[in-house]
Amino acid sequence: MVKQYIVDNKDRFLSELFDLLRIPSVSADSRYKADVREAAEYIADKLKHAGAETVKVYETEGHPIVYGEKITGESLPTVLVYGHYDVQPPDPLDLWDSPPFEPVIKDEKIYARGACDDKGQVYMHIKALEVMMKQGPLPCNVKFMIEGEEEVGSDNLGKFVTANKELLKAEVILISDTSIISLDHPSITVGLRGLSYMEVEVTGPNRDLHSGVYGGAVANPINTLCDMIHSLMDEHGRITIPGFYDKVVALSAEEREALNKAPFNLDEYKKDIGINEIKGEKGYTTLERTGVRPTLDVNGIWGGYTGEGAKTVLPSKASAKISMRLVPDQSSHEITELFTKHIKAIAPPYVKVRVMAHHGGEPAVTPTDSPAYKAASSAFEEVWGKTPIPSRDGGSIPIVALFKKELGLNSVLMGFGLDSDAIHSPNEHYGIKNFLLGIETIVSFYKHYSKK
Ligand code: BES
Ligand code: MN
Ligand code: MN
């Protein structure tokens, strides 16, 4: 019955999702402010149509938060669904095969910015509500909180959660904003990394200089910044910031064994992203390096002349954006401080250095023995015919740790994307099969959860 309804309404579901994907709700870029609001209104409208009540678009200092609920009975458990309708900037535009906000289907996949992260996955939840409403009374109470600032750090959502604890009262949080291992190997995410995102600016001479007249006698800030960055990691891929690993929880031999049991094909991994060899911290597997080990990466670096042709210049300034992915029990705040102190300590006397912190977030792990995890696991078994593998994802959803801290609630990270979906990249896409199976799995989750 559920399957049949989804099949019968597939074209409409997709066309509604396409309308959402056409709205360029880029939260990072203020030029899209009106579009971000339009996406919020669209979500609110679709929630109402699916059967949610008291749907409201809450204003914040930034982008709005959409809230809606369907309360069926006092005695039923309450599930709070979280997701985000904002998307990453589509740049670089010239690398897209079709325009990012004009969704198209190719090889049974939807191509558009946000197709997977997270509009496509949020929309599965709205359609799951519609499906359940057609079936009769819902097995659980359900609340929706869909925000528009996830991709820029969820600052205002944090405040909203703290201020609205009564409204958000629930037994568990359900989130589809992560990936499965593959269509053959469904998985449930049980860990996310945290984040400290920093910016470093190095200043040498008080103005750009002629690189012939001064070169060789004055330190070049770009060279100096590169030296400093280079020194942040040793030859074994270990980060050299004093104290960086102090709080990192080491996994037991059993935990490592379990984590490495997940299916992983190194050749396919390399082929997918076009590299000949992998590189990472010595002594750890790829799954460990992305799942349970912290990292440091330069996300952007600039300075000097980057325009057409060649300009001989010894620049005055150089900058880099550097992110660190964190694991339990590292704290974003502490790592930000350690980083700042260390950068200042290693800056040579011939430059001045400025360190700024952008957004951050705490790592999170979720239990596998909770009723909600078990319901999610049963839902995969019912719909996919396979027991999902618990897996640790390398990405971050900072609000998960905050839900635990502020509301005391665990999250179930039941995402349906694939690592190959190119989220945040050109040609982001989402499988129609993932979308449809996702709806079915969510419906099944509520059924199983209501019986726990
Ligand atoms: N949905 C992603 C996080 C994600 C992706 C987790 C895949 C697990 C698997 C989320 O939208 C995201 O991109 N988060 C940012 C952090 C945020 C503070 C900007 C990230 O991980 O870079
Ligand atoms: Mn996301
Ligand atoms: Mn994202």
PDB file of C-alpha atoms and ligand atoms in Angstrom, residues 117 150-151 424, ligand 3:
ATOM      1  CA  ASP A 117      22.086  18.123   0.551  1.00  0.00           C
ATOM      2  CA  GLU A 150      22.887  24.883   8.291  1.00  0.00           C
ATOM      3  CA  GLU A 151      25.476  25.579   5.619  1.00  0.00           C
ATOM      4  CA  HIS A 424      28.916  20.952  -2.245  1.00  0.00           C
TER       5      HIS A 424
HETATM    6 MN    MN B   3      26.137  20.659   3.304  1.00  0.00          MN
END
